[in-house]
Coordinates of C-alpha atoms and ligand atoms in Angstrom, one line a residue:
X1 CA 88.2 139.3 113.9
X2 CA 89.0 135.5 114.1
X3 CA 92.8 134.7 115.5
X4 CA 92.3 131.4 113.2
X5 CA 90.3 130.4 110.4
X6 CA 90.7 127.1 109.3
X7 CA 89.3 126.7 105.6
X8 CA 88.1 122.4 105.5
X9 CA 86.4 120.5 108.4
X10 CA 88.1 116.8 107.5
X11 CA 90.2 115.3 110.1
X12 CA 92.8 117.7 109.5
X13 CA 90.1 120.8 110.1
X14 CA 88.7 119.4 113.1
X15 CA 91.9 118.0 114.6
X16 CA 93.7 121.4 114.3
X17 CA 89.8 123.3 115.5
X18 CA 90.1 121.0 117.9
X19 CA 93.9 121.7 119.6
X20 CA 93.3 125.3 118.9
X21 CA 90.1 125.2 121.1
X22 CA 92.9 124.3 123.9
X23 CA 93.6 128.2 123.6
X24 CA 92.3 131.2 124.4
X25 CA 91.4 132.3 120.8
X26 CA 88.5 132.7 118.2
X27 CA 88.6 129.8 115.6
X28 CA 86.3 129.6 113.0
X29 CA 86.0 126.5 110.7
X30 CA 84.8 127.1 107.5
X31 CA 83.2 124.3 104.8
X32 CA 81.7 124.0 101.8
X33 CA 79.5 120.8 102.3
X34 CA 76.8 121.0 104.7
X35 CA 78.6 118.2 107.4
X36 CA 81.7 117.5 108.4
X37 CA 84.1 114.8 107.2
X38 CA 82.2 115.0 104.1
X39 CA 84.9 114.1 101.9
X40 CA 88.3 112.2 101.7
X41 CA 87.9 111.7 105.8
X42 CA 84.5 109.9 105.2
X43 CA 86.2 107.4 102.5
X44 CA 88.9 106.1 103.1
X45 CA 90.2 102.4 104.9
X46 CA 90.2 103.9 108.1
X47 CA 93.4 102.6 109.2
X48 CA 96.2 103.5 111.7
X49 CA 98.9 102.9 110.4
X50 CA 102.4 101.7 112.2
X51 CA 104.6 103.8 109.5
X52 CA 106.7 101.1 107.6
X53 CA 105.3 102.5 104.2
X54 CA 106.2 106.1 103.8
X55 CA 109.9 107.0 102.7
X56 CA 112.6 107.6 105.2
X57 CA 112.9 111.2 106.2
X58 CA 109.6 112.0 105.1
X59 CA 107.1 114.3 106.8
X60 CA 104.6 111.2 106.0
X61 CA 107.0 109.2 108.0
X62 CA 107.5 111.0 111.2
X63 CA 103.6 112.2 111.3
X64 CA 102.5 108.9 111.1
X65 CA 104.8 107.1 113.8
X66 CA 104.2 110.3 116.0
X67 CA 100.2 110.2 115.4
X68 CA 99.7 106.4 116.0
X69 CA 99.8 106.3 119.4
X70 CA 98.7 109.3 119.8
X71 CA 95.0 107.8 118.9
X72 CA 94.4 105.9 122.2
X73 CA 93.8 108.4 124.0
X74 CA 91.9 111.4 121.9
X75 CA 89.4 108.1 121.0
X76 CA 89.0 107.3 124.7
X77 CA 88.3 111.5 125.7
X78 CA 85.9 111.9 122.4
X79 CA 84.3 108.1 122.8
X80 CA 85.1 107.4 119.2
X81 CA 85.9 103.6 118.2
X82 CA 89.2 102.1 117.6
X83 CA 90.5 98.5 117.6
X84 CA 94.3 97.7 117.9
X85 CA 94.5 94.9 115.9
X86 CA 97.8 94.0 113.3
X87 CA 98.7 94.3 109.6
X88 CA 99.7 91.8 107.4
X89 CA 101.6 92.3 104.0
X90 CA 102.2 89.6 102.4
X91 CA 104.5 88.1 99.9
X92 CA 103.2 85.2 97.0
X93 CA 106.8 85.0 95.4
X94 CA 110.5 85.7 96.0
X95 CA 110.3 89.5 94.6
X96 CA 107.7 90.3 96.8
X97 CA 109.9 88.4 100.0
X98 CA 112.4 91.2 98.7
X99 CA 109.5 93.7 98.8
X100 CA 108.9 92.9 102.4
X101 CA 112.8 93.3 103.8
X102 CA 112.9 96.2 102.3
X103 CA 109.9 97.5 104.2
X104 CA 111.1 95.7 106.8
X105 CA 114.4 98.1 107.1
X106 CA 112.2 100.9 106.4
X107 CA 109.9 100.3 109.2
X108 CA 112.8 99.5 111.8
X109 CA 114.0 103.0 109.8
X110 CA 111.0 105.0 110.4
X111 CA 111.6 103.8 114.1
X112 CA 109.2 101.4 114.6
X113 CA 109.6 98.6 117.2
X114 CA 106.5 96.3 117.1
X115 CA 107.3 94.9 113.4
X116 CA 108.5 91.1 112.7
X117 CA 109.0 89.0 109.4
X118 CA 107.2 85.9 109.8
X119 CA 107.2 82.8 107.5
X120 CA 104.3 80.8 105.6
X121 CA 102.9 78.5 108.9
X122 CA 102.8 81.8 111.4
X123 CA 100.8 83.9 108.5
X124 CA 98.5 80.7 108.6
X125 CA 97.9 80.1 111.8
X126 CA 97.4 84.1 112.0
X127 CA 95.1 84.1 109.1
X128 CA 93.7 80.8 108.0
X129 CA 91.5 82.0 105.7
X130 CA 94.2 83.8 103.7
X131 CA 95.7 81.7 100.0
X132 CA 97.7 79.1 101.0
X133 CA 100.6 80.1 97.8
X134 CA 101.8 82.8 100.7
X135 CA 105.0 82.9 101.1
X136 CA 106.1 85.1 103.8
X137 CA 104.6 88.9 105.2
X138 CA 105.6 91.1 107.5
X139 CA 103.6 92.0 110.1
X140 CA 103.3 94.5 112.7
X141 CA 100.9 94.9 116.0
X142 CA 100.9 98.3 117.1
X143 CA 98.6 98.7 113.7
X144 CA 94.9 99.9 114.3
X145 CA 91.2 100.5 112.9
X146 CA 88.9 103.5 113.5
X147 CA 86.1 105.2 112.3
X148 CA 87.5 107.8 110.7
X149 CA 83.9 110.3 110.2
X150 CA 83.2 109.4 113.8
X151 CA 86.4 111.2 115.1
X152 CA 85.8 114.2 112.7
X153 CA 82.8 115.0 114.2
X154 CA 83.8 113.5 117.6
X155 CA 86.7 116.0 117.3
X156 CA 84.4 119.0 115.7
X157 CA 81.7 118.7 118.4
X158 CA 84.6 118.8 121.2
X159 CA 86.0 121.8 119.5
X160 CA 82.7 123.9 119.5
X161 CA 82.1 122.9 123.5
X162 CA 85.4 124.9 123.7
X163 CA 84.2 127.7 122.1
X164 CA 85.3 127.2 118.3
X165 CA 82.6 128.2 115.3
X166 CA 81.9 125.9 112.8
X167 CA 80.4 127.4 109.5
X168 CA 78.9 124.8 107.3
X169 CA 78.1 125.8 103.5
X170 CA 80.5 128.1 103.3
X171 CA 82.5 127.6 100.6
X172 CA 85.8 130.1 99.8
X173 CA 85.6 131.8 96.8
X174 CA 88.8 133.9 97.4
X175 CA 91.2 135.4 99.8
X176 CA 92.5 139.3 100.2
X177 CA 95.6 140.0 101.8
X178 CA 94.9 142.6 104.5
X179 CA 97.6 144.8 106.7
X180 CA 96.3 142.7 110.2
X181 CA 96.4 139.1 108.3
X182 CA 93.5 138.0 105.6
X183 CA 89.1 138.5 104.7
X184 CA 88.5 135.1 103.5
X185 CA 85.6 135.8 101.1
X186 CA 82.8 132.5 101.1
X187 CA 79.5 132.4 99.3
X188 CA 77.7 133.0 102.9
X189 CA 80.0 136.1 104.3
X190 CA 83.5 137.7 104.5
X191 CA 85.5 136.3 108.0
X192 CA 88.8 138.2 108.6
X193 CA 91.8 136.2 110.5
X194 CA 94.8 137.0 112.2
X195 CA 96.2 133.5 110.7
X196 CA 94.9 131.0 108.1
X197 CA 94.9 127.4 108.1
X198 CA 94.0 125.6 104.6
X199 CA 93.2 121.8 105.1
X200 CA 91.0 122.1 102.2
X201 CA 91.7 118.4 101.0
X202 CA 91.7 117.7 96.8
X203 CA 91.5 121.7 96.6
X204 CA 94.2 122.7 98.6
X205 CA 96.2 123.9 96.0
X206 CA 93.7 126.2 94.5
X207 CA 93.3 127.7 98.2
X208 CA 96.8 128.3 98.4
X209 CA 96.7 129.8 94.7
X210 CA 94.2 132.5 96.4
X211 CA 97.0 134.0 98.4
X212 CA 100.2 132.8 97.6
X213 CA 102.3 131.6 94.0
X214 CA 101.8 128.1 93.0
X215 CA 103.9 126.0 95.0
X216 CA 102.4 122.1 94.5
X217 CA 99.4 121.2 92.7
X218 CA 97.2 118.0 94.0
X219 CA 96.0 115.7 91.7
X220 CA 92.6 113.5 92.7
X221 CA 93.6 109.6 92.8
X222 CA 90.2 107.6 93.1
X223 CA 90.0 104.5 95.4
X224 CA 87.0 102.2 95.2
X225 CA 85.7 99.7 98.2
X226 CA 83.3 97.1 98.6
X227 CA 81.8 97.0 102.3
X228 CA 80.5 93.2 103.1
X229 CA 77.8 92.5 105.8
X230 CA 79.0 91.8 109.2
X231 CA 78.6 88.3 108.8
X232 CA 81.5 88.5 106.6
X233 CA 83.4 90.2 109.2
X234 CA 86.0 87.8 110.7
X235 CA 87.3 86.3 107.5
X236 CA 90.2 87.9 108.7
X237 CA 91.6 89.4 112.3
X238 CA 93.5 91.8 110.8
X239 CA 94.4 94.4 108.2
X240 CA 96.0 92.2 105.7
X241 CA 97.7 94.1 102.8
X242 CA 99.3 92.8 99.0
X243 CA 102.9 94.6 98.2
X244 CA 102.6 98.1 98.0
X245 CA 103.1 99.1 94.7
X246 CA 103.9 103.3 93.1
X247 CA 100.5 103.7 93.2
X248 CA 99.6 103.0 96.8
X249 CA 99.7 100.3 99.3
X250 CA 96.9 98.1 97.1
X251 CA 94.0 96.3 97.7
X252 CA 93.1 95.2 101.2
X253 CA 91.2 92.9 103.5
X254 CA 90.2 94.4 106.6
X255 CA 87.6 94.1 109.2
X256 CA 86.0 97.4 110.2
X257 CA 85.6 98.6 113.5
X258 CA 82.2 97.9 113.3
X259 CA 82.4 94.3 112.7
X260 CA 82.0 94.7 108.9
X261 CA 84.5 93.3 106.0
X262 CA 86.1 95.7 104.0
X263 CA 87.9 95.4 100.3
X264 CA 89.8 97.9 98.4
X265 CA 90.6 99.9 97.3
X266 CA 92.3 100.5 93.7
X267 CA 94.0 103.4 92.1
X268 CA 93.4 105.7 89.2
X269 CA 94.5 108.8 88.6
X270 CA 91.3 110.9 87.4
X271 CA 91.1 114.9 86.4
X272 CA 87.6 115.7 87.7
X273 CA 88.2 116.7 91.8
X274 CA 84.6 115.8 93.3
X275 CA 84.0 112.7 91.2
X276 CA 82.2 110.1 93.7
X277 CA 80.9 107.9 91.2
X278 CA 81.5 104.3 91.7
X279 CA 82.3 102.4 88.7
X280 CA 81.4 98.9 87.6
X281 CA 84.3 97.9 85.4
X282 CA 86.6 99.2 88.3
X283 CA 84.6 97.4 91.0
X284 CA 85.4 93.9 89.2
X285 CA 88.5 95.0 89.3
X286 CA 88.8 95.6 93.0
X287 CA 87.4 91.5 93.4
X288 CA 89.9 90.2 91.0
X289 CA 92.7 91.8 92.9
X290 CA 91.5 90.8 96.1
X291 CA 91.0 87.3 95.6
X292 CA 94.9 86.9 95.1
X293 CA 94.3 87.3 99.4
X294 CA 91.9 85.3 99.6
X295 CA 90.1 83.6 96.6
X296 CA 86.7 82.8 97.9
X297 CA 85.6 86.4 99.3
X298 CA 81.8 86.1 99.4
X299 CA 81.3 88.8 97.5
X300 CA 77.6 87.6 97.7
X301 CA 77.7 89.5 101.3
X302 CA 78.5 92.9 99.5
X303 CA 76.0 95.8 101.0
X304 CA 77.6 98.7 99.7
X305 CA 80.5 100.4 97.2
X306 CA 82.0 103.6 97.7
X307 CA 84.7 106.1 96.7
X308 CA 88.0 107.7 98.1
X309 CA 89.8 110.5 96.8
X310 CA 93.3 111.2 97.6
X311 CA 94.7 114.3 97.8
X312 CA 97.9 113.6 96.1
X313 CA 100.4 116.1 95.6
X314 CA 102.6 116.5 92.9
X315 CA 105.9 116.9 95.7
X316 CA 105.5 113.4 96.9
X317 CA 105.0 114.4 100.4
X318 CA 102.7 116.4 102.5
X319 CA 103.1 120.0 102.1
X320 CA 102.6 121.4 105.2
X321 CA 104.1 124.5 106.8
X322 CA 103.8 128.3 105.7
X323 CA 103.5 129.8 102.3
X324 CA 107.0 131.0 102.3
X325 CA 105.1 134.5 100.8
X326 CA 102.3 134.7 102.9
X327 CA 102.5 135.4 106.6
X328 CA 100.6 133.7 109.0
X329 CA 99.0 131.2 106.0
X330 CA 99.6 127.9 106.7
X331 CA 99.1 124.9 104.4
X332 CA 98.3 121.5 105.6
X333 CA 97.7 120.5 102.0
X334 CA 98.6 116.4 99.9
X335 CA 97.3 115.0 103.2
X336 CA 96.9 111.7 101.4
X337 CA 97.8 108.1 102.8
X338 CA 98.3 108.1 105.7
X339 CA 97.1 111.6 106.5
X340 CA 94.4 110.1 108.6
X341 CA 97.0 107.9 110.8
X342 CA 99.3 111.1 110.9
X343 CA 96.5 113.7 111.6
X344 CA 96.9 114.2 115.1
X345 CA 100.4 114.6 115.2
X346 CA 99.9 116.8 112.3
X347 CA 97.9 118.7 114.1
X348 CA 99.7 119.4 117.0
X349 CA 102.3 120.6 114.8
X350 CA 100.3 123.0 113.5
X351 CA 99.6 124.5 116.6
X352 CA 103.2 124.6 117.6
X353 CA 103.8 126.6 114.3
X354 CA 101.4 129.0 114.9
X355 CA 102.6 129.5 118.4
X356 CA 106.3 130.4 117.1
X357 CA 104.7 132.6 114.5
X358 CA 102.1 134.3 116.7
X359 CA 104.4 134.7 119.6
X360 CA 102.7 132.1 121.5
X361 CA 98.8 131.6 123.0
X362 CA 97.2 131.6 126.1
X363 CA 95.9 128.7 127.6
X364 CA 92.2 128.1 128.5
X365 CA 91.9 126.6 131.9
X366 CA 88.6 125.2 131.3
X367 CA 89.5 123.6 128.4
X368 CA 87.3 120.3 128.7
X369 CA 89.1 117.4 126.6
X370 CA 86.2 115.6 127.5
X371 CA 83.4 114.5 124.5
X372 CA 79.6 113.5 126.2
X373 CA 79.6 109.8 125.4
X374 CA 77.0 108.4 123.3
X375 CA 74.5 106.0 124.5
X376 CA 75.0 102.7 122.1
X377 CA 72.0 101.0 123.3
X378 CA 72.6 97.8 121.9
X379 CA 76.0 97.6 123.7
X380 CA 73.8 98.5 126.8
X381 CA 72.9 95.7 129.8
X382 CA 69.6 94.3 130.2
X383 CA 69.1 97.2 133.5
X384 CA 70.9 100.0 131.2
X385 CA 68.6 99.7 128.5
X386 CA 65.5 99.7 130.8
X387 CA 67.0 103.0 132.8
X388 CA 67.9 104.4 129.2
X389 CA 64.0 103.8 128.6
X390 CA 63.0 105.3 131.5
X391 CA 64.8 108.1 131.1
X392 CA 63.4 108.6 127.5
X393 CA 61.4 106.5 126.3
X394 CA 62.4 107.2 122.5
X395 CA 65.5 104.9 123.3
X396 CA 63.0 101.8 123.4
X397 CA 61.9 102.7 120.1
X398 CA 63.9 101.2 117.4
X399 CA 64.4 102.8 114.2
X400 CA 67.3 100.8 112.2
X401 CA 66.4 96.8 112.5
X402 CA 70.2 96.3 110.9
X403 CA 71.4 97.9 113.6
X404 CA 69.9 97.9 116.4
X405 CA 69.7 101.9 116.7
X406 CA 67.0 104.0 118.4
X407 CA 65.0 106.8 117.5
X408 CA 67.3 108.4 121.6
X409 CA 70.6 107.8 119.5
X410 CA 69.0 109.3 116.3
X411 CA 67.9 112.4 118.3
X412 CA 70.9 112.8 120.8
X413 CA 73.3 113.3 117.4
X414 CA 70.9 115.9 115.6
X415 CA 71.2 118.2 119.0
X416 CA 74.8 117.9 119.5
X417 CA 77.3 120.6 118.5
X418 CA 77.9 119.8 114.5
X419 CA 74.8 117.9 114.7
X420 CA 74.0 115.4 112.5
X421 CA 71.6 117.9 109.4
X422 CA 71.0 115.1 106.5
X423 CA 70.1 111.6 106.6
X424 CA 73.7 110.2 105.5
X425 CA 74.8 112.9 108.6
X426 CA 73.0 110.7 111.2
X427 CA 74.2 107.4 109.7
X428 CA 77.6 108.7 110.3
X429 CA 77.1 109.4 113.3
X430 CA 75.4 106.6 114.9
X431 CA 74.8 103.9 112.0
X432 CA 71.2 104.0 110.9
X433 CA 71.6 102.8 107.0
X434 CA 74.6 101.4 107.9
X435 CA 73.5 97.8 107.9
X436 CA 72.6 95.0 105.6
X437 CA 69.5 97.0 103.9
X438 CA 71.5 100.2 103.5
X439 CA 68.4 102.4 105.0
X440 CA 65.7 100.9 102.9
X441 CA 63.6 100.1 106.6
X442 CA 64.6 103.1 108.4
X443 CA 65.4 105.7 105.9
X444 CA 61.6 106.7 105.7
X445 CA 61.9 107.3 109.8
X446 CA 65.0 109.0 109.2
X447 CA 63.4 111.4 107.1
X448 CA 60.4 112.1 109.6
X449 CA 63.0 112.3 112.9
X450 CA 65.0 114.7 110.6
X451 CA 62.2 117.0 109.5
X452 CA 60.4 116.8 113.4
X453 CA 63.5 117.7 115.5
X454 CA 65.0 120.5 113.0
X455 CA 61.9 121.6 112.2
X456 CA 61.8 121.6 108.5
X457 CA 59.8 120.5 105.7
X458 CA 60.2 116.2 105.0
X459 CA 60.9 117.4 101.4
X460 CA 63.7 119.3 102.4
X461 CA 65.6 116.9 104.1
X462 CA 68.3 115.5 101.6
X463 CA 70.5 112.5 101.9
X464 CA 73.8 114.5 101.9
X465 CA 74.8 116.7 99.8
X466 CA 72.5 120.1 99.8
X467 CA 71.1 118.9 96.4
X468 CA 70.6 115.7 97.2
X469 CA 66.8 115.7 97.7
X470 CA 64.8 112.2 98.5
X471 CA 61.4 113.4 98.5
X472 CA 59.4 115.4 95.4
X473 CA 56.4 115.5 96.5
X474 CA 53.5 115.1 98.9
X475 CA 51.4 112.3 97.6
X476 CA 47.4 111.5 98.5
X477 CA 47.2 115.1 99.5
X478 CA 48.3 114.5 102.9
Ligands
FAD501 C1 91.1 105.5 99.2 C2 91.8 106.1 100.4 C3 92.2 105.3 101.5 C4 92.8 105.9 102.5 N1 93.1 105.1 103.6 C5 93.8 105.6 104.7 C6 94.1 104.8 105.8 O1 93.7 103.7 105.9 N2 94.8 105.4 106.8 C7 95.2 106.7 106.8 O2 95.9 107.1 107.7 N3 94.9 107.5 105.7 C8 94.2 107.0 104.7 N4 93.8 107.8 103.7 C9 94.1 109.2 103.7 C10 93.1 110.0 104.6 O3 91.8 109.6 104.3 C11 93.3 111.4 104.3 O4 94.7 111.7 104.6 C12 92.5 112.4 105.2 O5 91.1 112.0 105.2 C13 92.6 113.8 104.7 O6 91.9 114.6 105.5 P1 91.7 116.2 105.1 O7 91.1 116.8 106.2 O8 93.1 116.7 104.7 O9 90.9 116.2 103.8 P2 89.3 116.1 103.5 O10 88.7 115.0 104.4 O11 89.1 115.9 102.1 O12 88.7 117.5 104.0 C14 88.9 118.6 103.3 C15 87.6 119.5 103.5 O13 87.8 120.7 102.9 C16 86.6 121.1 102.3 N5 86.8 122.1 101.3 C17 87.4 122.0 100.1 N6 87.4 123.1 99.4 C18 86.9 124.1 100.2 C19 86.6 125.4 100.0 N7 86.9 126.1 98.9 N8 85.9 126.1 101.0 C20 85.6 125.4 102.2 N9 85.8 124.1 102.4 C21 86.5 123.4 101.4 C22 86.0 119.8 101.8 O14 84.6 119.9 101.6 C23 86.4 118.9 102.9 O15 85.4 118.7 103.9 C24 93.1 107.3 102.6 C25 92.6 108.1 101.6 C26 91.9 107.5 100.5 C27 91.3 108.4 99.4

C-alpha cells in the first residue's frame, strides 16, 4: 500500500514526488508516456515569471510570486539551469501604454517589488534590436529562464534517490474508491493509496471524473514556437513580451537558457487533447506577429518548431485542492501559464494539504536535497576535461558536433534514476539533437549508445513516444 500516488510525472508530479520524498512515506508516480516531462512541461517558454499577469486574488497569482524565488535554490541543489534575466512588455500605441499601468498596478498588486515603467530611450538602450515605433513597456528584473524538462527529471531523479517509485507506461484507466483510500487501476497493474494526487496535465478532468462529480473541465489551447540557432541568441537580453491579450500573454522573444532564440508562441483553442502537430499556416502566423518586436528576426536561423498545450480550465484559475467528495483526492489540475513559474510553491502546498488531512508526516533525516551534478564537458577547463578523460575515456569521445556533448554525458543520463530510455529522452537530458542539425550527425550514435547500454535491440529504440520507431529493418544482412 502506497501513502501517495501521484497520477502525472510533469513538473507538477515530480515537484510534489519530489517534497513528498522529504517524508517518511511510499510515493509512487505513475505515467502514461515512457519519460518524464513528456508533455506540457517539455513545451512550453520556460519562463519564471515575476507575477504581474495573473488576476488579483488568484491562486495563479500568489503561486507564482511565492514560486519565483523559490527556483534559485531547488536549481542550485538539482544542478538544473536558470538565468535571472528581465521581461519586457511593451507598448506600440497609447491603448497598449494603458495596457501596461494596468499591469503595472496589478503587478505592485500581486506584491511584486522589482517592476518599473520605463519610456521609449530606456527600452532602447535595454533592447536595441527591438522596433523603434515602441512606445513605452514595463519591465521587471526578478524575471527568469529555465529548462523546464531538465528540472522535471532533475526533480524526478532526486525524488527516487529518496526512496519514491516512478512507474513509466502506466497509464490510469480508472479509479475504485476503497474503505482505506483508492486502487488506481493502469494498463500495467492495480497500485492502492492512502491519498491521491492528480497532476495529470490536459486530462486532469477526466481523472477527477474517475472518482469524484465533474467539477471543471480543461480544454487543450495549442501554442506553437520557432527555436533559432544559437547564433541568433542575443538579439535580445531578455524575455521581451507584446500586450497580453484574453488569450494569453502573446508572442514572445526570448533567449533560452541555452543560448538559443526563441519565438512564440500563438493561441488556438483545439478539441483533440494529444495533438502535437505543428502547423504551417499557424507557423507564418507566429513570424508575422513577431516581427511587430522586432521586424528583421532571421527567421533563416530557424532549427526547429514545436508545440505547447495548455491545460486550460474552464474556472479561469487553477483548481487545486481536494475533491470536496473524495477524501484524501487531491487535484492539482488547469496548471496552465504560469504553472511552471508557480510549481514549486504549488507543490509545497500540496504537501501542507496532505499533512492537515493525513494528520501530519514524519520526517526522513536522510533526506538528501542534493542531485549528483552532471559533467558538461564543454563547460569543463582545459585540466578538467583531460581528468574527465582519464577517468573515462568515453568523455573524450564526442558524439553531438552541435553541441559539444560526449558519448560520458550520453551514458551518465541513461544510468541515472529516470534515466534517459529514447533518443529524444537523452536529448532532454543533456542536448544531443539539440543543435543546429537537430540529430542528423549524432542521432545514428544515439541509437547504438541507446541499444548498447540498455541492452536492447537498435530497432527498438524509438525517438519518443513508445511507437515512435526509427529503424525497420537490418539492411546488408548485418
Ligand atoms: C505554450 C505554453 C507556454 C507556457 N509557458 C510557460 C512559461 O513560460 N512559464 C510558466 O510558468 N508556465 C508556462 N506554461 C505552463 C506550464 O508549461 C505548465 O503549467 C506546466 O508544464 C504544467 O505541468 P503539469 O505537470 O501540470 O502538466 P504536464 O506537463 O502536462 O504533465 C502531466 C502528465 O500527466 C500524464 N498523464 C496524463 N494522463 C495520464 C493518465 N491517465 N495516466 C498517467 N499519466 C497521465 C501526462 O503524460 C503528463 O506527463 C506554458 C504552457 C504552454 C502550453
Amino acid at each position: 500500500m502506497y501513502d501517495v500516488v501521484i497520477i502525472g510525472a510533469g513538473i507538477m508530479g515530480t515537484f510534489i514526488a519530489r517534497e513528498l520524498s522529504r517524508y517518511k512515506l511510499r510515493i509512487a508516480v505513475l505515467e502514461k508516456s515512457n519519460d518524464v516531462a513528456n508533455a506540457t512541461t517539455k513545451a512550453n517558454s520556460a519562463i519564471v515569471h515575476s507575477g504581474y499577469d495573473a488576476k488579483v486574488g488568484s491562486l495563479k497569482a500568489k503561486f507564482n510570486v511565492l514560486g519565483n524565488p523559490m527556483f534559485d535554490k531547488v536549481c542550485e541543489e538539482l544542478d538544473v539551469p536558470l538565468r535571472r534575466i528581465d521581461s519586457l512588455v511593451l507598448a506600440f500605441n497609447e491603448d497598449e501604454m494603458t495596457t501596461i499601468g494596468e499591469l503595472y498596478e496589478r503587478g505592485i498588486s500581486n506584491g511584486l517589488k522589482k517592476i518599473t515603467l520605463i519610456d521609449k530611450e530606456q527600452v532602447a538602450s535595454l533592447e536595441p534590436n527591438l522596433n523603434k515605433t515602441v512606445l513605452g513597456a514595463l519591465r521587471t528584473t526578478d524575471c527568469g529562464i529555465v529548462g523546464p524538462f531538465e528540472l522535471a527529471v532533475a526533480l524526478a531523479e532526486n525524488a527516487m534517490d529518496n526512496g519514491a517509485e516512478l512507474f513509466l507506461n502506466n497509464e490510469v484507466k480508472s479509479i475504485d474508491k476503497v474503505s482505506e483510500g483508492y486502487i488506481v487501476h493502469t494498463n500495467e497493474g492495480s497500485y492502492k493509496a492512502k491519498y491521491l494526487v492528480n497532476c495529470a496535465g490536459v486530462h486532469a478532468d477526466e481523472i477527477n471524473n474517475m472518482v469524484a462529480k465533474e467539477s471543471f473541465r480543461i480544454k487543450p489551447r495549442r501554442g506553437q514556437y520557432f527555436v533559432l540557432d544559437k547564433s541568433a541568441g542575443n538579439l535580445v537580453n531578455s524575455v521581451v513580451f507584446q500586450c497580453p491579450t484574453s488569450m494569453g500573454k502573446g508572442v514572445l522573444v526570448l533567449p533560452t537558457v541555452h543560448g538559443n532564440l526563441l519565438v512564440g508562441p500563438d493561441s488556438q483553442d483545439i478539441d483533440v487533447k494529444d495533438n502535437f502537430d505543428t502547423t504551417l499556416d499557424d507557423l507564418e502566423n507566429v513570424k508575422l506577429v513577431a516581427r511587430k518586436t522586432i521586424i528583421n528576426i532571421p527567421f533563416d536561423k530557424v532549427i526547429t518548431s514545436f508545440v505547447g498545450l495548455r491545460a486550460t480550465p474552464d474556472t479561469g484559475d487553477f483548481v487545486i485542492g481536494e475533491a470536496g467528495d473524495a477524501k484524501g483526492f487531491i487535484n492539482v489540475a488547469g496548471i496552465e501559464s504560469p504553472g511552471l513559474s508557480a510549481s514549486p510553491a504549488i507543490a509545497l502546498h500540496v504537501v501542507e494539504l496532505l499533512k492537515s488531512i493525513s494528520g501530519g508526516f514524519e520526517e526522513k533525516k536522510d533526506f538528501n536535497p542534493i542531485r549528483r551534478k552532471l559533467t558538461r564537458f564543454y563547460e569543463l577547463s582545459e585540466q578538467e576535461k583531460t581528468e574527465a578523460i582519464k577517468r573515462d575515456p568515453r568523455y573524450g569521445r564526442v558524439i553531438c558536433r552541435c553541441e559539444n556533448i560526449t558519448e560520458g554525458e550520453i551514458v551518465d543520463v541513461i544510468h541515472r534514476k529516470a534515466g534517459a530510455r529514447t533518443v529524444d529522452g537523452v536529448k532532454r537530458r543533456t542536448r544531443p539533437g539539440m543543435g543546429r542539425c537537430q540529430g542528423g550527425f549524432c542521432g545514428p550514435r544515439v541509437i547504438e549508445i541507446l541499444s548498447r547500454e540498455l541492452g536492447i535491440n537498435m530497432l527498438d529504440v524509438v525517438k519518443d513516444g513508445v511507437s515512435s520507431k526509427i529503424l525497420d529493418k537490418e539492411t546488408k544482412g548485418i
